[in-house]
Short mmCIF file of C-alpha atoms in Angstrom, two decimals:
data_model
loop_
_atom_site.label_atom_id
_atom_site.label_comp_id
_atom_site.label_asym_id
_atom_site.label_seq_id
_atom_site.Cartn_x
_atom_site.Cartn_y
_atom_site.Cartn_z
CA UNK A 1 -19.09 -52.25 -37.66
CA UNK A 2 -21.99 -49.60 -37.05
CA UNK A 3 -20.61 -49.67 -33.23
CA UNK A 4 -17.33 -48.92 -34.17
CA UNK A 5 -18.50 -46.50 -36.45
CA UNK A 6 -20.40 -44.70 -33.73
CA UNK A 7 -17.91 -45.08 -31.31
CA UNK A 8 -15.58 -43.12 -33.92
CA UNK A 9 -18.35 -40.42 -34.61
CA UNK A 10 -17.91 -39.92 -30.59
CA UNK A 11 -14.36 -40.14 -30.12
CA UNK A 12 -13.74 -37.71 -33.01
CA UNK A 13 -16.27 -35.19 -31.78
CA UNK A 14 -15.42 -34.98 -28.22
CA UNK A 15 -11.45 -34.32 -29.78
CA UNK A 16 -12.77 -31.06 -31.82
CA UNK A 17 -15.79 -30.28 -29.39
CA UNK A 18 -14.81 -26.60 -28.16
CA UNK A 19 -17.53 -26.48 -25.65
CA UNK A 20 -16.59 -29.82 -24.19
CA UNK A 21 -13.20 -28.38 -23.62
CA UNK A 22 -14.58 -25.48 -21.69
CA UNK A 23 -16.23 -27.95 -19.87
CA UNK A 24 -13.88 -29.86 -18.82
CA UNK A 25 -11.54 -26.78 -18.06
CA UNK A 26 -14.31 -25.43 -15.73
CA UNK A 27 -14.16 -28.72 -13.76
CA UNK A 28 -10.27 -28.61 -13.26
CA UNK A 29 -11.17 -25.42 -12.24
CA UNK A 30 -13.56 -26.00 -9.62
CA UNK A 31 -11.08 -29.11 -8.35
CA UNK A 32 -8.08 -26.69 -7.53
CA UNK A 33 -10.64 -24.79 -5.27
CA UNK A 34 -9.69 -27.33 -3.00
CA UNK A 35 -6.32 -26.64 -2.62
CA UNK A 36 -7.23 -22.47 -2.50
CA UNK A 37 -8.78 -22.60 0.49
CA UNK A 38 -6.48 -24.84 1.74
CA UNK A 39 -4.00 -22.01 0.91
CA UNK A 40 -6.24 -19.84 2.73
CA UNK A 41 -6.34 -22.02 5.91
CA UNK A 42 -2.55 -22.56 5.90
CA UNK A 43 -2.00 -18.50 6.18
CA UNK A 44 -4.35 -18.58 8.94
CA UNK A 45 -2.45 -20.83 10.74
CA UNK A 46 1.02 -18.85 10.40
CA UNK A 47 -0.94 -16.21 11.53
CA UNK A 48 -2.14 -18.30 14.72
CA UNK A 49 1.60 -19.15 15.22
CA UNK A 50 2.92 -15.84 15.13
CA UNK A 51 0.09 -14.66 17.49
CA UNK A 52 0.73 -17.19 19.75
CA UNK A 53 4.95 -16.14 20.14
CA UNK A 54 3.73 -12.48 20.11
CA UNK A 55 1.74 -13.62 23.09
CA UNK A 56 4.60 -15.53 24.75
CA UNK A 57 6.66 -12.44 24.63
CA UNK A 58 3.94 -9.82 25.66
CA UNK A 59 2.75 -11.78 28.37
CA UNK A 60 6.68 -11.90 29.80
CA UNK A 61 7.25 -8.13 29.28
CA UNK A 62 3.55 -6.21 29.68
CA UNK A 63 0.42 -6.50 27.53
CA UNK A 64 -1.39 -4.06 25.88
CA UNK A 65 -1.59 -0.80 28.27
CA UNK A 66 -4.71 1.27 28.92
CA UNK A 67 -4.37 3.92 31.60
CA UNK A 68 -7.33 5.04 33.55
CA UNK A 69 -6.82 7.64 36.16
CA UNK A 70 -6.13 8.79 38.84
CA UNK A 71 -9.08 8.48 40.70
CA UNK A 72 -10.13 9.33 44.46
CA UNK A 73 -12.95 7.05 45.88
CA UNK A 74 -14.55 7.46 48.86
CA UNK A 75 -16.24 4.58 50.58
CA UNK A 76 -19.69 4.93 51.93
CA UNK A 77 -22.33 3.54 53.80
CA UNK A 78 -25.79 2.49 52.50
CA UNK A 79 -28.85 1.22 54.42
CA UNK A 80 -31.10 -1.02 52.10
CA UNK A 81 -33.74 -3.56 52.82
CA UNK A 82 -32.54 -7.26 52.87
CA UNK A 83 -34.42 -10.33 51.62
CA UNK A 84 -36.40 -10.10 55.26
CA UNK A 85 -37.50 -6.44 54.86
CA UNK A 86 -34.94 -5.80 57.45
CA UNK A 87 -32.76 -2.50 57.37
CA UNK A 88 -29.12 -3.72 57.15
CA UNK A 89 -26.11 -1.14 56.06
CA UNK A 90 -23.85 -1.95 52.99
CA UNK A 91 -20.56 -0.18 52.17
CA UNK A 92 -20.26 1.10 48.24
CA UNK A 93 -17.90 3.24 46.87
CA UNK A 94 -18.11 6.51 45.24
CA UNK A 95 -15.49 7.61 42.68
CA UNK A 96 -14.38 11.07 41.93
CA UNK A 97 -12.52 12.20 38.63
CA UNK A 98 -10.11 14.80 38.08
CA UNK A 99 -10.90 18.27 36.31
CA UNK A 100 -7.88 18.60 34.25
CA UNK A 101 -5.96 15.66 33.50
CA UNK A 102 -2.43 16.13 31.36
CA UNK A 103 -0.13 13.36 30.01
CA UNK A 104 2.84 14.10 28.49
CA UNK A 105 5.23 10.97 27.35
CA UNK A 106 7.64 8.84 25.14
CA UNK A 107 7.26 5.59 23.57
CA UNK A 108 10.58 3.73 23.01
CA UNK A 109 9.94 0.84 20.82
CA UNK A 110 11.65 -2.56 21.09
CA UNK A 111 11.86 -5.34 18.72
CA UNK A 112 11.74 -8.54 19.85
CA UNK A 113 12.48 -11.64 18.11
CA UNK A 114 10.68 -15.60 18.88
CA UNK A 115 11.92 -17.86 16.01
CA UNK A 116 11.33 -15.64 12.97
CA UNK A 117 8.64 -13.90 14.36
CA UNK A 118 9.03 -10.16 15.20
CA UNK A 119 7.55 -9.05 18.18
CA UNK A 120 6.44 -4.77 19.07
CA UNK A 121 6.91 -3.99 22.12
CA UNK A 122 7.61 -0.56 23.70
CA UNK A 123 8.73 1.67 27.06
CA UNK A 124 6.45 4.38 27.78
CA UNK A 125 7.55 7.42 30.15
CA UNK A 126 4.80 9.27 31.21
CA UNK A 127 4.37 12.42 33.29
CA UNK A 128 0.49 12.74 34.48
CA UNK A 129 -0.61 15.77 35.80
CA UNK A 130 -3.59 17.48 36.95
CA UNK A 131 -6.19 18.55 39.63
CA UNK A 132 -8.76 17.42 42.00
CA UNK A 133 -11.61 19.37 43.31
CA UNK A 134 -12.62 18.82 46.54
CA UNK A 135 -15.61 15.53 46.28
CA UNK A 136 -18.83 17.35 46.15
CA UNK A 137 -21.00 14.52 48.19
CA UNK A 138 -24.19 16.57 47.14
CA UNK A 139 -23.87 15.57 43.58
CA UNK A 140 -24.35 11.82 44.12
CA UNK A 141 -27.14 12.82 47.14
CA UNK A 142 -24.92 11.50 49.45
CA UNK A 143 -24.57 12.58 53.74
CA UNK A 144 -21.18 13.37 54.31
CA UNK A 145 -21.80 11.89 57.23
CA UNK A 146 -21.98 8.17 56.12
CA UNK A 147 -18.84 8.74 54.51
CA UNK A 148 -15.44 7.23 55.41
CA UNK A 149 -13.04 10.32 54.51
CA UNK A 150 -10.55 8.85 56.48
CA UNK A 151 -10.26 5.31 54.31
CA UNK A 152 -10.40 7.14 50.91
CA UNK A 153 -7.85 6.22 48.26
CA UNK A 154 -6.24 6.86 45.00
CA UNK A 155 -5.78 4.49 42.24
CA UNK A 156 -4.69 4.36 38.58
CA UNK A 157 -5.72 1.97 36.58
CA UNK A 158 -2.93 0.23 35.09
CA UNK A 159 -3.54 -3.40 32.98
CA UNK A 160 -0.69 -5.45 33.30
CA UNK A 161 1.11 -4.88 36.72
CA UNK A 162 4.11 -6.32 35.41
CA UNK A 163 5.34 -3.85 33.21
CA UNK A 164 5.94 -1.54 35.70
CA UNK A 165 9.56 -0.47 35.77
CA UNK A 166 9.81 1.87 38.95
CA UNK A 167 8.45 3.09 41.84
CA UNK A 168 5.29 5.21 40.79
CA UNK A 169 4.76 7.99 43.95
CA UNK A 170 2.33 11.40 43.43
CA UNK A 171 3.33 14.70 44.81
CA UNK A 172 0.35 16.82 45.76
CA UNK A 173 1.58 19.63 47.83
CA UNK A 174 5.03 19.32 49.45
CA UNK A 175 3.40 15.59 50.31
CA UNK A 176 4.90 12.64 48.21
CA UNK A 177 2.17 9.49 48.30
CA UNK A 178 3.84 6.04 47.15
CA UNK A 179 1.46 3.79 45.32
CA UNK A 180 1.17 0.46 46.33
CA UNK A 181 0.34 -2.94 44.39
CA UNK A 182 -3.92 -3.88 43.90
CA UNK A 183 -7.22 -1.52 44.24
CA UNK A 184 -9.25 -2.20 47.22
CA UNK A 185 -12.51 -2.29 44.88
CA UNK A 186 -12.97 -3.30 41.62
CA UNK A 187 -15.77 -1.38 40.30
CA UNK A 188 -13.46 0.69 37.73
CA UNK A 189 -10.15 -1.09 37.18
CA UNK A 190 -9.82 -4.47 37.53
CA UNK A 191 -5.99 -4.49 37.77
CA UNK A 192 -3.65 -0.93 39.56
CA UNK A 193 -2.18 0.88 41.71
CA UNK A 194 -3.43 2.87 44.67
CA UNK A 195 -2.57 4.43 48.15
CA UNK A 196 -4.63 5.43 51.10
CA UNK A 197 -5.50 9.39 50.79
CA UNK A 198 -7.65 10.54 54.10
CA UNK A 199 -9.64 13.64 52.78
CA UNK A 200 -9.25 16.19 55.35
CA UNK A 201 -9.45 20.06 54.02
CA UNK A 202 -12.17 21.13 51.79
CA UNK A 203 -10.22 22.25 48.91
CA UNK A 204 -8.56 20.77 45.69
CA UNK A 205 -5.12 20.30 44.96
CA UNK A 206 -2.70 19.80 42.25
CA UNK A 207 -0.94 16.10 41.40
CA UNK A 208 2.29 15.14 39.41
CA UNK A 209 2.97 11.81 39.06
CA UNK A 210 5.66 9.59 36.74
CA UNK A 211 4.72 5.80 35.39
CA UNK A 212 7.20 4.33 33.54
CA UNK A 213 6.25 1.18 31.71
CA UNK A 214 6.51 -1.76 29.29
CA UNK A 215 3.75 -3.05 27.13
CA UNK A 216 3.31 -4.22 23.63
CA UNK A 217 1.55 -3.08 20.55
CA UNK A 218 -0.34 -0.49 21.99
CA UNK A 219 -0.95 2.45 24.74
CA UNK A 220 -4.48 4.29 25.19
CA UNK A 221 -5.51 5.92 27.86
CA UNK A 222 -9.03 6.82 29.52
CA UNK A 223 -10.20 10.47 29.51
CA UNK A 224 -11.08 11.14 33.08
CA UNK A 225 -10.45 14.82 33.28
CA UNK A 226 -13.25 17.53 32.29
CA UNK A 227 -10.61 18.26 30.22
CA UNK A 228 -7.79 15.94 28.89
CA UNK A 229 -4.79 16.20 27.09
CA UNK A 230 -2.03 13.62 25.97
CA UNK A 231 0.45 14.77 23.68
CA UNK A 232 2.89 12.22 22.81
CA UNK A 233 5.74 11.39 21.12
CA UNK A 234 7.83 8.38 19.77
CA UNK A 235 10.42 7.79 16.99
CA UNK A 236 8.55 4.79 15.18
CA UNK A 237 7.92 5.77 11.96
CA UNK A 238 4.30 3.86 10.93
CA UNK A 239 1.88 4.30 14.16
CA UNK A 240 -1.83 3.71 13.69
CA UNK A 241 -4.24 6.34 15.79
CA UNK A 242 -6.96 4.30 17.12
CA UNK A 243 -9.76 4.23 19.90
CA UNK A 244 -12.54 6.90 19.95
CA UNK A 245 -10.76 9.93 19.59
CA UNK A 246 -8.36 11.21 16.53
CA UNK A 247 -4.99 13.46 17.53
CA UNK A 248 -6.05 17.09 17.20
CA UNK A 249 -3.11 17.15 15.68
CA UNK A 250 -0.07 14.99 14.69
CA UNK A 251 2.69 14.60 12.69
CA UNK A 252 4.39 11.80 11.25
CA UNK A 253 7.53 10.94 10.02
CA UNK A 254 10.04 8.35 8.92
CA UNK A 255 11.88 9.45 12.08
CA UNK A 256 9.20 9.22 14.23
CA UNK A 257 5.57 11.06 15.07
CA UNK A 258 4.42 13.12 18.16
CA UNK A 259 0.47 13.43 18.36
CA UNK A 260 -1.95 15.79 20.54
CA UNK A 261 -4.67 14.81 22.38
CA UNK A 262 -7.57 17.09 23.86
CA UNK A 263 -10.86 15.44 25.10
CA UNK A 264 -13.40 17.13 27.03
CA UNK A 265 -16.37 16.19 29.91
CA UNK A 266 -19.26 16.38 26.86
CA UNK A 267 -17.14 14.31 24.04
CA UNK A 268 -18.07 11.25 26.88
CA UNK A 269 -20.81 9.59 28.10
CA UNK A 270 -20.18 9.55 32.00
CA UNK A 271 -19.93 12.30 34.35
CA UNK A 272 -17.08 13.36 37.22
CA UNK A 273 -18.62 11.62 39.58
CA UNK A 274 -20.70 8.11 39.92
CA UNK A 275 -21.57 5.22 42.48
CA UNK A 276 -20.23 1.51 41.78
CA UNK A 277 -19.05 1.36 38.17
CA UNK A 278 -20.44 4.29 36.61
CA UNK A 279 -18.33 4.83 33.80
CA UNK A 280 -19.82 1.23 32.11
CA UNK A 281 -16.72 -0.50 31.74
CA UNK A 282 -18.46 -4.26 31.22
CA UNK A 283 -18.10 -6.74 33.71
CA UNK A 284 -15.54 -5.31 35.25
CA UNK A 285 -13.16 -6.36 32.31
CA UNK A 286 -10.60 -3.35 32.57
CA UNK A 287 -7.30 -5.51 31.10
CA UNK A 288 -5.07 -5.93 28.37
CA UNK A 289 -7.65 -5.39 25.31
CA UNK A 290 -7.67 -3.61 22.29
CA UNK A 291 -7.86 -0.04 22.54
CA UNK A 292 -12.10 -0.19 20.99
CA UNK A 293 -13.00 -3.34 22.87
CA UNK A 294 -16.14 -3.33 25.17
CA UNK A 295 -15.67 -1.29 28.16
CA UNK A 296 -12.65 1.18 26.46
CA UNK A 297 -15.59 2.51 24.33
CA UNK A 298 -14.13 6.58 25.48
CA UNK A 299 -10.62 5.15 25.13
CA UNK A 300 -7.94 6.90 22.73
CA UNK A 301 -4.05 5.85 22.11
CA UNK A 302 -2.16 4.84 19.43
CA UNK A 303 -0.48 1.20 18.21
CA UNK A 304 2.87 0.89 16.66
CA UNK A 305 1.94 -0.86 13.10
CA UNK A 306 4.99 -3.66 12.19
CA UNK A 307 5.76 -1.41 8.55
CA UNK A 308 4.94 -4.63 6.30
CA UNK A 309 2.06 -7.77 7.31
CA UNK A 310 3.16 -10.50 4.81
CA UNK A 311 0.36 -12.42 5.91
CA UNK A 312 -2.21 -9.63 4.92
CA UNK A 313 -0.56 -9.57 1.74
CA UNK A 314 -0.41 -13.01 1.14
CA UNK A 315 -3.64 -13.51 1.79
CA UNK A 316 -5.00 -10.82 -0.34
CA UNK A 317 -3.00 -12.17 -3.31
CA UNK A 318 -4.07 -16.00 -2.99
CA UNK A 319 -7.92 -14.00 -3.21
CA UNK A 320 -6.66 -13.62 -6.54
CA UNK A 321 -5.66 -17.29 -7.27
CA UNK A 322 -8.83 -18.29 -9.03
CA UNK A 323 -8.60 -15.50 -11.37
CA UNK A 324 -5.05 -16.37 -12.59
CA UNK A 325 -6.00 -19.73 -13.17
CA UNK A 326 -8.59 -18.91 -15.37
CA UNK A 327 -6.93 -16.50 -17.15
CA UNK A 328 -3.99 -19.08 -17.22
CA UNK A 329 -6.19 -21.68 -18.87
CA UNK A 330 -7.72 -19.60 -21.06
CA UNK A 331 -4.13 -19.22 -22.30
CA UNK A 332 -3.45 -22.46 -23.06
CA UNK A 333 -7.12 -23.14 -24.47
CA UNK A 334 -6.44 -20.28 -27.29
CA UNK A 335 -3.09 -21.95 -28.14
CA UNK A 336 -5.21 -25.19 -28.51
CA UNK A 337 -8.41 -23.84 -30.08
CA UNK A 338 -6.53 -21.50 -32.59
CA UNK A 339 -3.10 -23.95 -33.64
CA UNK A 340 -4.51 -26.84 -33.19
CA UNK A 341 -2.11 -28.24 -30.27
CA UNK A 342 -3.77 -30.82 -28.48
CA UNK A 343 -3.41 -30.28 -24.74
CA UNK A 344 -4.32 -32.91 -22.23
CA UNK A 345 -6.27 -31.98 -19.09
CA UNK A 346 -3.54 -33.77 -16.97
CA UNK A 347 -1.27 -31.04 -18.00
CA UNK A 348 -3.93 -28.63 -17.31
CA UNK A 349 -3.93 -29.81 -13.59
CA UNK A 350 -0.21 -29.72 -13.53
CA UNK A 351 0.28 -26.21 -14.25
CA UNK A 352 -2.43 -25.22 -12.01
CA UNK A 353 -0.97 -27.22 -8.64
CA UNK A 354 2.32 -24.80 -9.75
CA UNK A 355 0.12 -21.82 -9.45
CA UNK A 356 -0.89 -22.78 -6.38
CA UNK A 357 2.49 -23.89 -5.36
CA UNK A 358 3.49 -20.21 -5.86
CA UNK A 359 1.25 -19.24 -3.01
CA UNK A 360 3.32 -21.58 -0.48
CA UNK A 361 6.39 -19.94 -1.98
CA UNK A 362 5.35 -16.46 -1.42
CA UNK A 363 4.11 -17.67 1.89
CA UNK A 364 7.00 -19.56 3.51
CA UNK A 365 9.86 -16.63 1.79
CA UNK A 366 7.91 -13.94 3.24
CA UNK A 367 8.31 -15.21 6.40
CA UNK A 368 12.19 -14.41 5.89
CA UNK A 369 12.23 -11.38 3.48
CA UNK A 370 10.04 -8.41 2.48
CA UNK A 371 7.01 -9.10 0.69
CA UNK A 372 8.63 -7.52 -2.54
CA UNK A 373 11.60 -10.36 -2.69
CA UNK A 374 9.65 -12.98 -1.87
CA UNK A 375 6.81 -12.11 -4.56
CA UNK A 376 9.87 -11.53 -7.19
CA UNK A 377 11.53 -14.74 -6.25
CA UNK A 378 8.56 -16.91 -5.84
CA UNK A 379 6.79 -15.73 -9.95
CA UNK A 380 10.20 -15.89 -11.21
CA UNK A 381 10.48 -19.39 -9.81
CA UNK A 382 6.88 -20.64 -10.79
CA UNK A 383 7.04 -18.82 -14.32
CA UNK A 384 9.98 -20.51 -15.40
CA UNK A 385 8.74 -24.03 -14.18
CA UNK A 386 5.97 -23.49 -16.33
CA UNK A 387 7.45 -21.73 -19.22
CA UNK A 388 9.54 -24.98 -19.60
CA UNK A 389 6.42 -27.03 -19.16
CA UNK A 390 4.90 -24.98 -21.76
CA UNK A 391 7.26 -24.88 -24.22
CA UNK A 392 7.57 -28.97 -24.31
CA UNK A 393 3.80 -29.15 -24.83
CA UNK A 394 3.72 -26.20 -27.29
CA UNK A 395 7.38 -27.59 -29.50
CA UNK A 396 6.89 -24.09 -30.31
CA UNK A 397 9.45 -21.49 -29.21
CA UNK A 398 6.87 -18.17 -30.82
CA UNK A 399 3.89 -19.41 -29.02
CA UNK A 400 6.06 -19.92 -25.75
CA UNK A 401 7.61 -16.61 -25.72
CA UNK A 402 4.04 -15.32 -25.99
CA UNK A 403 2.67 -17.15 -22.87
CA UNK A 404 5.65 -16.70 -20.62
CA UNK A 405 4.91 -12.59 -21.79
CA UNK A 406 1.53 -13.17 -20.23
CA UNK A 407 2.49 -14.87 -17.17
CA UNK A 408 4.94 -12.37 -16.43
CA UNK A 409 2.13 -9.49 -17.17
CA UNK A 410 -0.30 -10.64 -15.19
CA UNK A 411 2.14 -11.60 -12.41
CA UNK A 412 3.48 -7.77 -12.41
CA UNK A 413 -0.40 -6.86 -12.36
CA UNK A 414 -2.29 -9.10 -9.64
CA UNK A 415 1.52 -7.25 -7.58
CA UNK A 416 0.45 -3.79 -8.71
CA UNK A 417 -3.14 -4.52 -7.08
CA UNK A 418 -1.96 -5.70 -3.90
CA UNK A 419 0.35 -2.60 -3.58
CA UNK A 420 -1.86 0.23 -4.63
CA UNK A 421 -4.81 -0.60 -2.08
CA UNK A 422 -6.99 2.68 -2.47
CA UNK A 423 -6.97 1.90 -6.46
CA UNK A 424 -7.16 -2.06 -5.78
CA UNK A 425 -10.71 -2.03 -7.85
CA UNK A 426 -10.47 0.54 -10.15
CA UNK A 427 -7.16 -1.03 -11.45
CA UNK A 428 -8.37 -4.13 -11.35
CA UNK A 429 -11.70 -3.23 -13.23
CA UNK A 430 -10.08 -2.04 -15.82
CA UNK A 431 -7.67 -4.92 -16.03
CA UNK A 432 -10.53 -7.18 -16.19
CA UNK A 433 -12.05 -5.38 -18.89
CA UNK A 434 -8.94 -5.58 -21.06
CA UNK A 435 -8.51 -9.04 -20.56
CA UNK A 436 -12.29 -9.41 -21.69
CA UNK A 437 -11.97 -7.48 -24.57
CA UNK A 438 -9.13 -9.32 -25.63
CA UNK A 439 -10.70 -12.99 -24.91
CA UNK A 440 -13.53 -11.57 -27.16
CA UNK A 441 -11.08 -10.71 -30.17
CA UNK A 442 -9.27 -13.85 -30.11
CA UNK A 443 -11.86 -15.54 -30.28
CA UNK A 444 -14.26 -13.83 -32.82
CA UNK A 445 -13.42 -16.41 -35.67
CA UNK A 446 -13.57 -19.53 -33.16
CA UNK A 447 -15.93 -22.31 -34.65
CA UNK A 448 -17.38 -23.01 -31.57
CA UNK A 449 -20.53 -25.51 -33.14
CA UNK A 450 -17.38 -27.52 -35.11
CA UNK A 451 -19.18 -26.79 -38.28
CA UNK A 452 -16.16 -26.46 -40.71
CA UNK A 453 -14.99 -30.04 -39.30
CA UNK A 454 -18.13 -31.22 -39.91
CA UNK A 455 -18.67 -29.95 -43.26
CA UNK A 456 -15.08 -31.60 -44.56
#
């Protein structure tokens, strides 16, 4: 009899015991971490696939684009001492910049499609030119002598070879040079264009050249000149200004945006004129990059931004996950704590796997429409699954009204956070702070020590 007695005594105080609630609310918690970051690791794999069809398609029409040039080099010969202390010559090459360098051109984007993934990819017209000085040999300490005028070149650096779409050919003079495919060197660019340019008469000369091309995402280009300028133009709406260097100016439009460009010799940190790769570009690795990768670090241009990344969305709503749950729970708890409706933690877990169902929902819908639908179709969905959950636990249609009124508030709140960005914290600060100060009114006459149970 005493057992059974005791055994009651423990049965009927874990069944009023407020704190072992909480306790056991904090575990269910703590379990549906699990399937957050699993949430979190499934929108990081969308993101993989996506990448990888973007890929497929960029690799098929031109990469990312960085242009570096022109250039004149000059190869020379060096005597050093070998491993034997012996006096052998070496060629090396000595590269020349431009003193005014001016790109004018167009981006034309084009959308291209790979299962439901959108792919950015663009035509660029560009009209380079500019002026060479005539190589000052002195500067580098080199004898004119030991140089091979007669086998200089000029290149321009150019990525991806394959998005070339003509015939690229400079006029200097009343002379018109066709480029040809590969650099002889690959000191500065790994990957271009160049043609044999015998330096004969000691003076410089003026250049016009045209380089039409595809790539993808982005264009930058390399400021060679001692002074450069790139003003250009395109009629996508939501570019992104990246690299080094900001437009001087730029405007930007739902029709479209033209920037300006003007970089000088100081704003850099490699002169006109260098032996072997003296610009630093690291390991050679001049290629399809982004525009601030290693070896771009002087390198300006501009990316055309998709208007809407529903996996950057996504993923900064399911950051939010754990904090609807709680507040969730906390829901049901007061309906349990303060009219006495027993709820069972199964049905705690239950409506917290349909939270976290909602994520999947506003993950695979995005996919197909605009964030905005699919975060309207997916709460609308999950709110009325468990609304009618709710209100056959609750057998109470006031006290169900209530909590579907909170679901839907904080669903139209944790949306205003993820659209207003620059107010993200202080909106959600002071959100928090409500929802604190109303936990702490609710719950001002709670008998949390179980004494009035006791004392009956």
């Amino acid at each position: 009899m005493e057992n059974t007695s005791l055994l009651d005594r423990i049965n009927n105080w874990a069944k009023r015991s407020v704190m072992l609630k909480l306790l056991i609310i904090g575990i269910l918690i703590l379990i549906l971490l699990i399937p957050t970051s699993m949430l979190s690791s499934l929108i990081y794999e969308r993101q993989g696939v996506r990448d990888e069809a973007t890929r497929d398609v960029s690799s098929k029409w031109g990469l990312q684009q960085t242009i570096g040039g022109p250039m004149i080099t000059v190869p020379f010969e060096e005597r050093v001492k070998n491993e034997n202390g012996n006096i052998e010559t070496v060629m090396q090459h000595a590269h020349f910049l431009p003193d005014e360098l001016t790109i004018t051109g167009e981006m034309i984007p084009e959308k291209r499609y790979r299962g439901i993934y959108v792919v950015m990819l663009y035509k660029a017209k560009l009209h380079i030119t500019g002026t060479f000085s005539y190589p000052d040999f002195g500067e580098l300490n080199l004898n004119p002598a030991d140089c091979h005028l007669d086998e200089a070149y000029i290149s321009l650096g150019i990525p991806d070879l394959k998005g070339i779409n003509d015939a690229v050919n400079m006029t200097i003079g009343d002379s018109s040079f066709s480029f040809g495919p590969g650099i002889p060197d690959h000191e500065i660019f790994n990957s271009g264009i160049s043609f044999k340019f015998p330096l004969q008469q000691k003076q410089s000369f003026n250049f016009t050249l045209d380089v039409n091309l595809n790539g993808s995402t982005s264009l930058a280009f390399l400021p060679f000149g001692k002074e450069t300028r790139v003003e250009l133009r395109s009629p996508w709406g939501t570019p992104s200004f990246e690299g080094t260097f900001l437009p001087d100016t730029r405007t930007v439009t739902d029709s479209g945006f033209t920037a300006q460009w003007k970089v000088l010799q100081l704003n850099r940190n490699y002169p006109q004129q260098g032996v072997g790769n003296f610009i630093g570009i690291t390991d050679n690795d001049y290629g399809p990059k982004e525009i601030t990768d290693s070896g771009n670090e002087a390198a300006f241009g501009v990316q055309l931004l998709l208007p809407i990344d529903e996996y950057q969305k996504t993923m900064r709503s399911v950051k939010y996950c754990i904090m609807f749950i709680i507040i969730t729970f906390l829901s049901f708890f007061f309906v349990e704590v303060l009219n006495k409706k027993r709820i069972h933690a199964i049905q705690y877990l239950l409506v917290g796997s349909a939270i976290c169902l909602f994520y999947v929902l506003l993950l695979s819908i995005s996919e197909h429409l605009r964030f905005g639908q699919s975060y309207l179709i997916s709460s609308v969905s999950t709110l009325t699954l468990i609304t009618l959950y709710a209100a056959y636990i609750f057998k109470n249609r006031f006290l169900t009204l209530i909590f579907a009124g909170i679901l839907a508030l904080l669903y139209g709140f944790f949306y205003s956070l993820l659209q207003l960005e620059d107010y993200a914290l202080l909106l959600g600060s002071i959100g928090l702070f409500i929802i604190l100060a109303t936990i702490m009114y609710l719950t001002r006459k709670v008998d949390w020590y179980g004494e009035t149970d006791s004392g009956s």
